[in-house]
Short mmCIF file of C-alpha atoms in Angstrom, two decimals:
data_model
loop_
_atom_site.label_atom_id
_atom_site.label_comp_id
_atom_site.label_asym_id
_atom_site.label_seq_id
_atom_site.Cartn_x
_atom_site.Cartn_y
_atom_site.Cartn_z
CA MET E 1 -20.33 -3.07 -15.58
CA ASP E 2 -16.67 -4.10 -15.01
CA LYS E 3 -15.50 -7.59 -14.75
CA ILE E 4 -14.50 -8.47 -11.19
CA ILE E 5 -11.53 -6.59 -10.09
CA THR E 6 -8.91 -9.15 -8.94
CA LYS E 7 -5.93 -8.91 -6.60
CA SER E 8 -3.88 -9.57 -9.66
CA ILE E 9 -5.54 -6.69 -11.76
CA GLU E 10 -4.87 -4.31 -8.68
CA ASP E 11 -1.17 -5.35 -8.40
CA TYR E 12 -0.72 -4.66 -12.07
CA LEU E 13 -2.42 -1.25 -11.99
CA LYS E 14 -0.48 -0.29 -8.74
CA THR E 15 2.80 -1.39 -10.44
CA ILE E 16 2.03 0.54 -13.64
CA TYR E 17 1.19 3.56 -11.47
CA ILE E 18 4.46 3.37 -9.68
CA LEU E 19 6.36 2.92 -12.93
CA THR E 20 4.58 5.72 -14.77
CA ARG E 21 5.41 8.20 -11.77
CA LYS E 22 9.13 7.87 -12.63
CA LYS E 23 8.50 8.24 -16.38
CA ASP E 24 5.37 8.79 -18.52
CA PHE E 25 4.85 5.25 -19.49
CA ALA E 26 5.57 1.57 -18.43
CA LYS E 27 7.34 -1.17 -20.40
CA THR E 28 6.35 -4.74 -20.43
CA SER E 29 9.70 -5.77 -19.24
CA ASP E 30 9.61 -3.20 -16.29
CA ILE E 31 6.21 -4.61 -15.23
CA SER E 32 7.66 -8.17 -15.52
CA SER E 33 10.61 -7.46 -13.27
CA ALA E 34 8.66 -5.54 -10.63
CA LEU E 35 6.05 -8.34 -10.35
CA ASN E 36 8.50 -11.28 -10.96
CA VAL E 37 6.28 -12.63 -13.69
CA GLN E 38 7.15 -13.77 -17.32
CA PRO E 39 6.87 -11.12 -20.05
CA PRO E 40 3.99 -13.16 -21.85
CA SER E 41 1.91 -13.06 -18.63
CA VAL E 42 2.39 -9.38 -18.58
CA THR E 43 1.38 -9.03 -22.28
CA GLU E 44 -1.72 -11.13 -21.57
CA MET E 45 -2.76 -8.94 -18.62
CA ILE E 46 -2.05 -5.71 -20.35
CA GLN E 47 -4.34 -6.82 -23.14
CA LYS E 48 -6.97 -7.58 -20.54
CA LEU E 49 -6.56 -4.32 -18.82
CA ASN E 50 -6.71 -2.53 -22.19
CA LYS E 51 -9.99 -4.25 -22.95
CA MET E 52 -11.36 -3.32 -19.48
CA GLY E 53 -10.40 0.35 -20.10
CA PHE E 54 -7.82 0.67 -17.43
CA VAL E 55 -4.65 1.09 -19.73
CA SER E 56 -3.80 2.48 -22.98
CA TYR E 57 -1.53 0.00 -24.78
CA GLU E 58 0.07 -0.19 -28.10
CA LYS E 59 2.48 -2.84 -29.16
CA TYR E 60 6.03 -1.83 -28.91
CA LYS E 61 5.10 1.42 -27.28
CA GLY E 62 4.58 2.31 -23.63
CA ILE E 63 1.68 1.45 -21.47
CA THR E 64 -0.14 4.28 -19.70
CA LEU E 65 -3.26 4.31 -17.29
CA THR E 66 -6.46 5.67 -18.42
CA LYS E 67 -8.17 8.06 -16.01
CA LYS E 68 -10.20 4.96 -14.94
CA GLY E 69 -7.05 2.91 -14.31
CA GLU E 70 -5.26 5.65 -12.58
CA LYS E 71 -8.24 6.15 -10.16
CA LEU E 72 -8.17 2.56 -9.14
CA ALA E 73 -4.41 2.27 -9.16
CA LYS E 74 -4.17 5.30 -6.80
CA ASP E 75 -6.68 3.91 -4.47
CA VAL E 76 -4.59 0.65 -4.17
CA TYR E 77 -1.46 2.56 -3.80
CA LYS E 78 -2.82 4.64 -0.93
CA ARG E 79 -4.28 1.52 0.73
CA ASN E 80 -0.87 -0.03 0.65
CA GLU E 81 0.89 3.09 1.88
CA THR E 82 -1.57 3.33 4.79
CA LEU E 83 -1.02 -0.25 5.79
CA PHE E 84 2.67 -0.07 5.32
CA ASN E 85 2.89 3.05 7.60
CA PHE E 86 0.59 1.54 10.13
CA LEU E 87 2.67 -1.79 10.32
CA LYS E 88 5.75 0.47 10.78
CA ILE E 89 4.18 2.34 13.55
CA ILE E 90 3.43 -0.76 15.56
CA GLY E 91 6.99 -2.11 15.03
CA VAL E 92 6.90 -4.48 12.15
CA LYS E 93 10.26 -4.55 10.30
CA GLU E 94 10.24 -2.82 6.89
CA LYS E 95 10.51 -5.88 4.65
CA VAL E 96 7.73 -7.70 6.53
CA ALA E 97 5.66 -4.49 6.63
CA GLU E 98 6.02 -4.26 2.90
CA ASP E 99 5.09 -7.78 2.09
CA ASP E 100 2.16 -7.79 4.44
CA ALA E 101 0.80 -4.46 3.40
CA CYS E 102 0.73 -5.95 -0.22
CA LYS E 103 -1.30 -8.89 0.96
CA MET E 104 -3.63 -6.80 3.09
CA GLU E 105 -4.30 -4.05 0.67
CA HIS E 106 -6.87 -6.13 -1.29
CA ASP E 107 -9.23 -7.14 1.43
CA LEU E 108 -9.94 -4.12 3.82
CA THR E 109 -13.18 -2.31 3.40
CA PRO E 110 -13.01 1.43 2.40
CA ALA E 111 -14.29 2.30 5.91
CA THR E 112 -11.50 0.33 7.71
CA THR E 113 -8.80 1.90 5.35
CA LYS E 114 -10.22 5.32 6.16
CA HIS E 115 -10.05 4.88 9.94
CA LEU E 116 -6.43 3.33 9.56
CA ALA E 117 -5.42 6.32 7.40
CA LYS E 118 -6.66 8.72 10.01
CA PHE E 119 -4.69 6.84 12.68
CA VAL E 120 -1.55 6.77 10.77
CA GLU E 121 -1.92 10.51 9.93
CA PHE E 122 -2.70 11.20 13.64
CA VAL E 123 0.59 9.47 14.87
CA GLN E 124 2.66 10.79 12.14
CA SER E 125 1.50 14.40 12.71
CA SER E 126 1.90 14.30 16.45
CA PRO E 127 4.38 16.88 17.69
CA ARG E 128 6.35 14.21 19.46
CA ASN E 129 6.12 10.45 19.97
CA PRO E 130 3.02 9.81 22.08
CA LYS E 131 3.68 8.32 25.38
CA TRP E 132 1.29 5.40 24.76
CA LEU E 133 3.24 4.59 21.64
CA ASP E 134 6.48 4.33 23.59
CA HIS E 135 4.52 2.12 26.14
CA PHE E 136 3.31 -0.01 23.30
CA LYS E 137 6.90 -0.56 21.93
CA TYR E 138 8.14 -1.45 25.43
CA TYR E 139 5.25 -3.95 25.77
CA SER E 140 5.85 -5.32 22.26
CA LYS E 141 9.58 -5.97 23.41
CA THR E 142 8.98 -7.25 26.80
CA GLY E 143 5.36 -8.49 27.26
CA LYS E 144 5.23 -6.08 30.16
CA HIS E 145 3.71 -2.74 30.88
CA ILE E 146 5.83 0.18 31.88
CA GLU E 147 5.39 0.73 35.55
CA CYS E 148 3.52 4.10 36.12
CA LYS E 149 4.40 6.27 38.84
CA GLU E 150 1.31 8.15 39.99
CA GLU E 151 1.79 11.81 40.48
CA VAL E 152 0.80 12.88 43.96
CA LEU E 153 -0.86 16.31 44.07
CA LYS E 154 0.62 18.49 46.98
#
């Protein structure tokens, strides 16, 4: 059985996943820059992740995700993407949405994440901006509901 998967482990795996999508491997220095941590801390975590079977690591060569590591990294990445898109839909500014999604991605249950993903997909695939979303945006700015004019059938 794996040791407990911490927020830090998830952040490292997600970062490695993002970096390896651009090129086939990640370097310690790239991870250090992306996570704003010192290189020795990265080396220590990479060694831990290697022992846990999440990454393949050889000194002075690139870091890659194992199948096990890629599976967990993709899951964290998708949770982050779902949360970021949800926060953007409800009007949160991009930088705040990015920061908050990073914090929230570790604590949601799979069931909640699944429902949020469906909601985001629903809104994003709507043929046009739903009226209720415009109403919500107006309410967010003003604290008031849009006055609805009831249609009278003739």
